[in-house]
GROMACS .gro file of C-alpha atoms in nm:
model
  358
    1MET     CA    1  11.277   6.119  17.310
    2HIS     CA    2  11.425   6.053  16.961
    3GLN     CA    3  11.159   5.919  16.724
    4LEU     CA    4  11.211   5.600  16.525
    5ARG     CA    5  10.904   5.639  16.306
    6ASN     CA    6  11.065   5.646  15.963
    7ASP     CA    7  11.370   5.748  15.763
    8TYR     CA    8  11.228   6.066  15.621
    9SER     CA    9  11.123   6.255  15.936
   10GLU     CA   10  11.427   6.477  15.917
   11GLY     CA   11  11.494   6.720  15.635
   12ALA     CA   12  11.822   6.658  15.451
   13HIS     CA   13  12.186   6.597  15.523
   14PRO     CA   14  12.381   6.923  15.576
   15ARG     CA   15  12.594   6.865  15.264
   16ILE     CA   16  12.277   6.823  15.060
   17LEU     CA   17  12.136   7.147  15.204
   18ASP     CA   18  12.464   7.326  15.143
   19ALA     CA   19  12.450   7.227  14.777
   20LEU     CA   20  12.096   7.356  14.751
   21VAL     CA   21  12.189   7.688  14.915
   22ARG     CA   22  12.504   7.729  14.703
   23THR     CA   23  12.305   7.679  14.379
   24ASN     CA   24  11.988   7.859  14.493
   25LEU     CA   25  12.030   8.175  14.277
   26GLU     CA   26  12.143   7.994  13.966
   27GLN     CA   27  11.913   8.023  13.668
   28THR     CA   28  11.875   7.699  13.478
   29VAL     CA   29  11.640   7.550  13.224
   30GLY     CA   30  11.352   7.356  13.371
   31TYR     CA   31  11.210   7.004  13.369
   32GLY     CA   32  11.533   6.825  13.443
   33ALA     CA   33  11.718   6.949  13.136
   34ASP     CA   34  11.973   7.142  13.341
   35GLU     CA   35  12.339   7.082  13.398
   36HIS     CA   36  12.293   6.958  13.759
   37CYS     CA   37  12.064   6.674  13.649
   38ALA     CA   38  12.302   6.590  13.367
   39ARG     CA   39  12.601   6.573  13.599
   40ALA     CA   40  12.408   6.376  13.861
   41ALA     CA   41  12.311   6.129  13.595
   42GLU     CA   42  12.671   6.093  13.485
   43LEU     CA   43  12.787   6.036  13.840
   44ILE     CA   44  12.521   5.768  13.888
   45ARG     CA   45  12.621   5.596  13.564
   46ALA     CA   46  12.984   5.594  13.681
   47GLU     CA   47  12.888   5.464  14.024
   48ILE     CA   48  12.684   5.172  13.886
   49GLY     CA   49  12.929   5.089  13.604
   50GLN     CA   50  12.670   5.133  13.324
   51PRO     CA   51  12.774   5.419  13.089
   52ASP     CA   52  12.470   5.371  12.866
   53ALA     CA   53  12.203   5.368  13.135
   54HIS     CA   54  11.915   5.615  13.113
   55VAL     CA   55  11.873   5.818  13.435
   56SER     CA   56  11.583   6.047  13.516
   57PHE     CA   57  11.458   6.197  13.845
   58VAL     CA   58  11.112   6.154  13.989
   59PRO     CA   59  10.972   6.328  14.302
   60GLY     CA   60  10.868   6.013  14.495
   61GLY     CA   61  10.869   5.636  14.520
   62THR     CA   62  10.512   5.569  14.413
   63PRO     CA   63  10.545   5.776  14.094
   64ALA     CA   64  10.868   5.598  14.018
   65ASN     CA   65  10.695   5.260  14.057
   66ILE     CA   66  10.410   5.377  13.831
   67LEU     CA   67  10.645   5.494  13.562
   68ALA     CA   68  10.875   5.188  13.570
   69ILE     CA   69  10.585   4.943  13.563
   70THR     CA   70  10.387   5.118  13.288
   71ALA     CA   71  10.700   5.170  13.081
   72LEU     CA   72  10.817   4.807  13.100
   73THR     CA   73  10.481   4.640  13.029
   74GLU     CA   74  10.195   4.639  12.786
   75GLU     CA   75   9.842   4.738  12.880
   76PHE     CA   76   9.740   4.374  12.907
   77GLU     CA   77  10.039   4.279  13.123
   78GLY     CA   78  10.118   4.319  13.490
   79PRO     CA   79  10.402   4.278  13.734
   80LEU     CA   80  10.463   3.969  13.948
   81CYS     CA   81  10.520   4.081  14.306
   82ALA     CA   82  10.493   3.957  14.666
   83ALA     CA   83  10.165   3.984  14.849
   84ASP     CA   84  10.318   4.227  15.100
   85ALA     CA   85  10.503   4.432  14.837
   86HIS     CA   86  10.475   4.811  14.857
   87PRO     CA   87  10.239   4.849  14.556
   88THR     CA   88   9.998   4.588  14.692
   89ALA     CA   89   9.994   4.724  15.053
   90HIS     CA   90  10.072   5.093  15.054
   91GLU     CA   91  10.000   5.260  14.723
   92THR     CA   92   9.619   5.282  14.716
   93GLY     CA   93   9.580   5.105  14.383
   94ALA     CA   94   9.817   5.349  14.207
   95ILE     CA   95   9.943   5.086  13.968
   96GLU     CA   96   9.596   4.960  13.884
   97ALA     CA   97   9.480   5.317  13.833
   98HIS     CA   98   9.740   5.344  13.557
   99GLY     CA   99   9.611   5.033  13.381
  100ARG     CA  100   9.832   4.755  13.514
  101ARG     CA  101   9.706   4.469  13.728
  102LEU     CA  102   9.926   4.349  14.013
  103LEU     CA  103   9.988   3.974  14.010
  104ALA     CA  104  10.065   3.899  14.375
  105THR     CA  105  10.219   3.576  14.490
  106ARG     CA  106  10.173   3.425  14.840
  107ASP     CA  107  10.529   3.490  14.942
  108PRO     CA  108  10.550   3.615  15.301
  109LEU     CA  109  10.739   3.918  15.440
  110GLY     CA  110  10.741   4.104  15.109
  111ARG     CA  111  11.016   3.875  14.974
  112LEU     CA  112  10.965   3.755  14.618
  113THR     CA  113  11.063   3.397  14.531
  114CYS     CA  114  11.073   3.182  14.216
  115ASP     CA  115  10.857   2.920  14.384
  116GLY     CA  116  10.598   3.178  14.468
  117MET     CA  117  10.582   3.308  14.109
  118GLU     CA  118  10.565   2.973  13.937
  119PRO     CA  119  10.193   2.901  14.002
  120LEU     CA  120  10.098   3.243  13.868
  121TRP     CA  121  10.309   3.194  13.560
  122GLU     CA  122  10.165   2.850  13.494
  123ALA     CA  123   9.809   2.980  13.533
  124ALA     CA  124   9.874   3.265  13.292
  125CYS     CA  125  10.019   3.022  13.035
  126ALA     CA  126   9.721   2.794  13.071
  127MET     CA  127   9.458   3.065  13.044
  128GLY     CA  128   9.624   3.258  12.761
  129ALA     CA  129   9.438   3.573  12.657
  130ALA     CA  130   9.175   3.516  12.927
  131THR     CA  131   9.401   3.646  13.202
  132THR     CA  132   9.661   3.919  13.261
  133ARG     CA  133   9.993   3.824  13.117
  134PRO     CA  134  10.294   3.861  13.344
  135GLY     CA  135  10.535   4.115  13.194
  136MET     CA  136  10.789   4.181  13.466
  137LEU     CA  137  10.909   4.114  13.818
  138TYR     CA  138  10.870   4.380  14.090
  139PHE     CA  139  11.056   4.355  14.418
  140SER     CA  140  11.219   4.598  14.654
  141HIS     CA  141  11.564   4.595  14.814
  142THR     CA  142  11.523   4.595  15.106
  143SER     CA  143  11.187   4.416  15.110
  144GLU     CA  144  10.878   4.563  15.267
  145LEU     CA  145  10.963   4.394  15.599
  146GLY     CA  146  11.331   4.470  15.578
  147TYR     CA  147  11.465   4.156  15.410
  148VAL     CA  148  11.806   4.197  15.245
  149TYR     CA  149  11.834   3.989  14.932
  150THR     CA  150  12.152   3.793  14.869
  151ARG     CA  151  12.331   3.790  14.536
  152ALA     CA  152  12.235   3.431  14.481
  153GLU     CA  153  11.864   3.508  14.546
  154PHE     CA  154  11.873   3.806  14.314
  155ASP     CA  155  12.044   3.604  14.040
  156ALA     CA  156  11.786   3.328  14.078
  157LEU     CA  157  11.504   3.582  14.028
  158CYS     CA  158  11.679   3.732  13.724
  159ASP     CA  159  11.742   3.389  13.572
  160TRP     CA  160  11.381   3.289  13.622
  161ALA     CA  161  11.259   3.615  13.461
  162GLU     CA  162  11.500   3.605  13.169
  163ALA     CA  163  11.400   3.250  13.085
  164ARG     CA  164  11.043   3.377  13.041
  165ASP     CA  165  11.130   3.704  12.869
  166LEU     CA  166  11.013   3.912  13.168
  167ALA     CA  167  11.161   4.242  13.274
  168ILE     CA  168  11.320   4.288  13.616
  169TYR     CA  169  11.254   4.603  13.822
  170VAL     CA  170  11.400   4.667  14.163
  171ASP     CA  171  11.225   4.930  14.377
  172GLY     CA  172  11.516   5.099  14.548
  173ALA     CA  173  11.345   5.335  14.788
  174ARG     CA  174  11.579   5.183  15.043
  175MET     CA  175  11.839   5.062  14.794
  176ALA     CA  176  12.118   5.240  14.987
  177SER     CA  177  12.028   5.045  15.302
  178GLY     CA  178  12.011   4.716  15.116
  179CYS     CA  179  12.344   4.758  14.938
  180THR     CA  180  12.530   4.865  15.256
  181ALA     CA  181  12.374   4.613  15.492
  182GLN     CA  182  12.635   4.435  15.699
  183GLY     CA  183  12.707   4.084  15.564
  184GLY     CA  184  12.525   4.154  15.236
  185ASP     CA  185  12.687   4.058  14.907
  186LEU     CA  186  12.450   4.218  14.660
  187THR     CA  187  12.608   4.534  14.515
  188ILE     CA  188  12.454   4.814  14.316
  189GLN     CA  189  12.689   4.732  14.029
  190HIS     CA  190  12.560   4.376  14.011
  191ILE     CA  191  12.199   4.491  14.031
  192ALA     CA  192  12.265   4.743  13.749
  193ALA     CA  193  12.427   4.471  13.539
  194ARG     CA  194  12.118   4.251  13.542
  195ALA     CA  195  11.806   4.459  13.614
  196ASP     CA  196  11.612   4.628  13.338
  197ALA     CA  197  11.527   4.913  13.575
  198PHE     CA  198  11.575   5.017  13.935
  199THR     CA  199  11.561   5.325  14.155
  200LEU     CA  200  11.800   5.489  14.387
  201GLY     CA  201  11.594   5.641  14.667
  202GLY     CA  202  11.674   5.985  14.793
  203THR     CA  203  11.362   6.056  15.002
  204LYS     CA  204  11.454   5.787  15.254
  205ASN     CA  205  11.827   5.849  15.235
  206GLY     CA  206  11.916   6.201  15.336
  207MET     CA  207  11.745   6.412  15.068
  208LEU     CA  208  11.440   6.634  15.092
  209PHE     CA  209  11.273   6.421  14.821
  210GLY     CA  210  11.343   6.248  14.497
  211GLU     CA  211  11.427   5.911  14.338
  212ALA     CA  212  11.663   5.837  14.052
  213LEU     CA  213  11.499   5.604  13.804
  214VAL     CA  214  11.760   5.407  13.609
  215LEU     CA  215  11.679   5.203  13.299
  216SER     CA  216  11.900   4.976  13.094
  217PRO     CA  217  11.908   4.966  12.710
  218ARG     CA  218  12.035   4.603  12.708
  219THR     CA  219  11.699   4.447  12.637
  220ALA     CA  220  11.402   4.524  12.406
  221ARG     CA  221  11.183   4.596  12.703
  222GLY     CA  222  11.443   4.833  12.849
  223ARG     CA  223  11.491   5.020  12.520
  224ARG     CA  224  11.116   5.057  12.476
  225ALA     CA  225  11.081   5.180  12.837
  226ILE     CA  226  11.347   5.443  12.780
  227GLU     CA  227  11.155   5.575  12.481
  228ARG     CA  228  10.827   5.584  12.676
  229ILE     CA  229  10.951   5.735  13.003
  230PRO     CA  230  10.948   6.105  12.901
  231TYR     CA  231  10.591   6.079  12.775
  232LEU     CA  232  10.467   5.872  13.074
  233THR     CA  233  10.632   6.112  13.317
  234LYS     CA  234  10.449   6.409  13.172
  235ARG     CA  235  10.121   6.222  13.145
  236ALA     CA  236  10.145   6.114  13.511
  237GLY     CA  237  10.202   6.474  13.622
  238GLN     CA  238  10.550   6.390  13.755
  239LEU     CA  239  10.764   6.611  13.533
  240SER     CA  240  10.893   6.874  13.776
  241ALA     CA  241  10.949   7.226  13.645
  242LYS     CA  242  11.221   7.266  13.915
  243GLY     CA  243  11.368   6.928  13.846
  244ARG     CA  244  11.710   7.079  13.899
  245VAL     CA  245  11.647   7.059  14.274
  246MET     CA  246  11.664   6.678  14.254
  247GLY     CA  247  11.966   6.701  14.028
  248VAL     CA  248  12.150   6.916  14.278
  249MET     CA  249  12.075   6.675  14.565
  250PHE     CA  250  12.188   6.357  14.378
  251GLU     CA  251  12.489   6.546  14.246
  252ALA     CA  252  12.587   6.626  14.601
  253ALA     CA  253  12.518   6.270  14.721
  254PHE     CA  254  12.744   6.110  14.458
  255ASP     CA  255  13.005   6.387  14.442
  256PRO     CA  256  13.351   6.220  14.436
  257ALA     CA  257  13.472   6.485  14.683
  258THR     CA  258  13.251   6.331  14.952
  259ARG     CA  259  13.413   5.988  14.935
  260ASP     CA  260  13.544   5.854  15.265
  261GLU     CA  261  13.845   5.634  15.339
  262THR     CA  262  13.665   5.330  15.206
  263GLY     CA  263  13.582   5.504  14.876
  264ALA     CA  264  13.211   5.530  14.956
  265ALA     CA  265  13.024   5.842  14.843
  266LEU     CA  266  12.796   6.035  15.079
  267TYR     CA  267  12.496   5.843  14.944
  268TRP     CA  268  12.630   5.517  15.084
  269GLN     CA  269  12.776   5.674  15.396
  270MET     CA  270  12.436   5.798  15.508
  271ALA     CA  271  12.284   5.449  15.467
  272ARG     CA  272  12.574   5.280  15.649
  273HIS     CA  273  12.509   5.499  15.951
  274ALA     CA  274  12.137   5.429  15.943
  275ASN     CA  275  12.206   5.054  15.925
  276ALA     CA  276  12.456   5.069  16.209
  277MET     CA  277  12.205   5.245  16.433
  278ALA     CA  278  11.931   4.993  16.341
  279CYS     CA  279  12.161   4.695  16.425
  280ARG     CA  280  12.254   4.857  16.756
  281LEU     CA  281  11.887   4.898  16.831
  282ALA     CA  282  11.804   4.541  16.727
  283ALA     CA  283  12.073   4.395  16.955
  284GLY     CA  284  11.947   4.599  17.251
  285LEU     CA  285  11.580   4.511  17.194
  286THR     CA  286  11.664   4.145  17.153
  287ALA     CA  287  11.862   4.149  17.476
  288ALA     CA  288  11.557   4.315  17.641
  289GLY     CA  289  11.346   4.010  17.548
  290LEU     CA  290  11.176   4.124  17.231
  291GLU     CA  291  11.149   3.875  16.942
  292PRO     CA  292  11.254   3.992  16.593
  293VAL     CA  293  11.017   3.909  16.302
  294ILE     CA  294  11.318   3.847  16.079
  295GLU     CA  295  11.693   3.887  16.123
  296THR     CA  296  11.804   4.187  15.911
  297THR     CA  297  12.091   4.430  15.899
  298GLY     CA  298  11.895   4.696  15.710
  299ASN     CA  299  11.762   5.017  15.864
  300GLN     CA  300  11.411   4.875  15.931
  301GLN     CA  301  11.374   4.644  16.232
  302PHE     CA  302  11.053   4.453  16.311
  303PHE     CA  303  10.965   4.292  16.644
  304TRP     CA  304  10.676   4.088  16.785
  305VAL     CA  305  10.540   4.276  17.088
  306GLU     CA  306  10.241   4.237  17.324
  307PRO     CA  307   9.968   4.492  17.226
  308GLU     CA  308   9.990   4.695  17.546
  309VAL     CA  309  10.368   4.723  17.523
  310ALA     CA  310  10.342   4.810  17.151
  311GLU     CA  311  10.116   5.101  17.233
  312GLN     CA  312  10.369   5.238  17.481
  313LEU     CA  313  10.653   5.200  17.233
  314SER     CA  314  10.451   5.377  16.963
  315ALA     CA  315  10.345   5.662  17.193
  316THR     CA  316  10.700   5.727  17.312
  317LEU     CA  317  10.922   5.635  17.015
  318GLY     CA  318  10.681   5.700  16.729
  319CYS     CA  319  10.726   5.352  16.587
  320GLU     CA  320  10.458   5.207  16.360
  321LEU     CA  321  10.229   4.922  16.465
  322MET     CA  322  10.136   4.655  16.216
  323ALA     CA  323   9.902   4.358  16.224
  324GLY     CA  324  10.054   4.013  16.180
  325ASP     CA  325   9.983   3.643  16.227
  326ASP     CA  326  10.168   3.580  16.552
  327PRO     CA  327  10.348   3.244  16.514
  328ALA     CA  328  10.337   3.201  16.895
  329GLY     CA  329   9.955   3.236  16.897
  330ARG     CA  330   9.972   3.506  17.166
  331GLY     CA  331   9.804   3.785  16.971
  332ARG     CA  332  10.117   3.994  16.949
  333VAL     CA  333  10.150   4.274  16.697
  334ILE     CA  334  10.448   4.384  16.489
  335VAL     CA  335  10.631   4.701  16.580
  336ARG     CA  336  10.848   4.866  16.315
  337PHE     CA  337  11.149   5.072  16.417
  338VAL     CA  338  11.328   5.278  16.146
  339THR     CA  339  11.658   5.464  16.164
  340SER     CA  340  11.808   5.726  15.934
  341TRP     CA  341  12.126   5.909  15.850
  342ALA     CA  342  12.043   6.146  16.134
  343THR     CA  343  11.976   5.894  16.411
  344PRO     CA  344  12.213   5.957  16.703
  345GLU     CA  345  12.371   5.682  16.909
  346ALA     CA  346  12.235   5.848  17.224
  347GLY     CA  347  11.882   5.823  17.082
  348ILE     CA  348  11.923   5.450  17.023
  349ASP     CA  349  12.057   5.389  17.374
  350GLU     CA  350  11.772   5.585  17.521
  351ALA     CA  351  11.516   5.382  17.319
  352ILE     CA  352  11.677   5.058  17.438
  353ALA     CA  353  11.667   5.173  17.801
  354PHE     CA  354  11.300   5.264  17.762
  355ALA     CA  355  11.213   4.923  17.615
  356GLN     CA  356  11.399   4.746  17.893
  357GLY     CA  357  11.186   4.929  18.148
  358LEU     CA  358  10.853   4.809  18.006
   0.00000   0.00000   0.00000
C-alpha cells in the first residue's frame, strides 16, 4: 500500500533527474561557484521579484536554519519561535549548539503569534543584559502542524518585528506547499518583499536534497547576514564541493520552459499536486469519522485517532504517530499523513478505503 510517511520518501521528479543526467559529465568549478548555481539564483530572484536578493544553496533544512539564525543575530541574541517550532522539537539542540538560545512562546500548533511573543519581549526589556535579547522571529510556512499563514497574519508578524528592529526569517522547508495551498493568499513575492530571509525547500518538494537560502539586503541585519553567510557556511561544514548538484536541481525546478498553462513553474506544480492529494485524503478521512487537528489545505494532514487505530494506520500507511493533549479527553493520539509530488490518486483512495474499514 502507498506510504504516507513524509514528502521525501521518493527520490526526485523525473525532470529533475533528467537535468542531473544531462549535466552529469560537465566539469564545473566547485562549492557553488558554477554556472548552474548562478542561473538557478537568477531564476529564483526573478520568481520572487527581488533582483538584489542573495541566494545560496544548502544541503538540508536544519543547516539552513542554523545559518540563517546565526547570520541574522548576535551571539547574545536568539530567535523568537513557537513552542512546537521545528528547531525546538526536531533539531536536537542544533541552534543552541551554534551559540543561539531559542526563545519559545506558548503558541500552540507551531503557529507564531504577536500575542505569544509579547510576554517574552517585555521580559527581555525588563531584564536587560541579564537575559537573552530577542534578535529575530522564526516561523515556518507551513507551520510544524500544517498551518497555512494568511497574508494578514504574516504582515502582523512583520509589523510587530519591524517595530522592535527584529529580523524576520521564514523556514520554507514546505514553502511550496504553503504558497500553493488552496484558499491561501500569502504569495512568495509578498514574503520576499518583507522577510529578511527565507528558504525554498527542495528536499520536501521533488528534489534529491537541498534548500535555497534567500537573504534580503534591504535592512542592516540582512546586509550583515549576507556578508557572514559564506564564512558561517564553511564553518558549519555545509559548503558542498559538488554544490552544482543543487544548482542543477533548482535550475530545473524554476526553468521557464516548465511553466504550465497557469504560468506556474515545476517547483509550484509539484506542491500543488501534493496539496491536492492531501486535501482529497483529508476529505475522505473526515467522512470516515476521523477528527482533524486543524483544517489545512497544505500537504500535511493531522487527525485525532484512538491509539489502537493509530497503530494500524501507522503499520499499513507508514504515517507518523505523535503525542497530543486530546481536547476530548479520550486519550487519542495524533496521526500525521503527508503527501508528495509523487503521491498517486489511487494510493489516496486506497488509504481512505483502509481507514473506513477500521
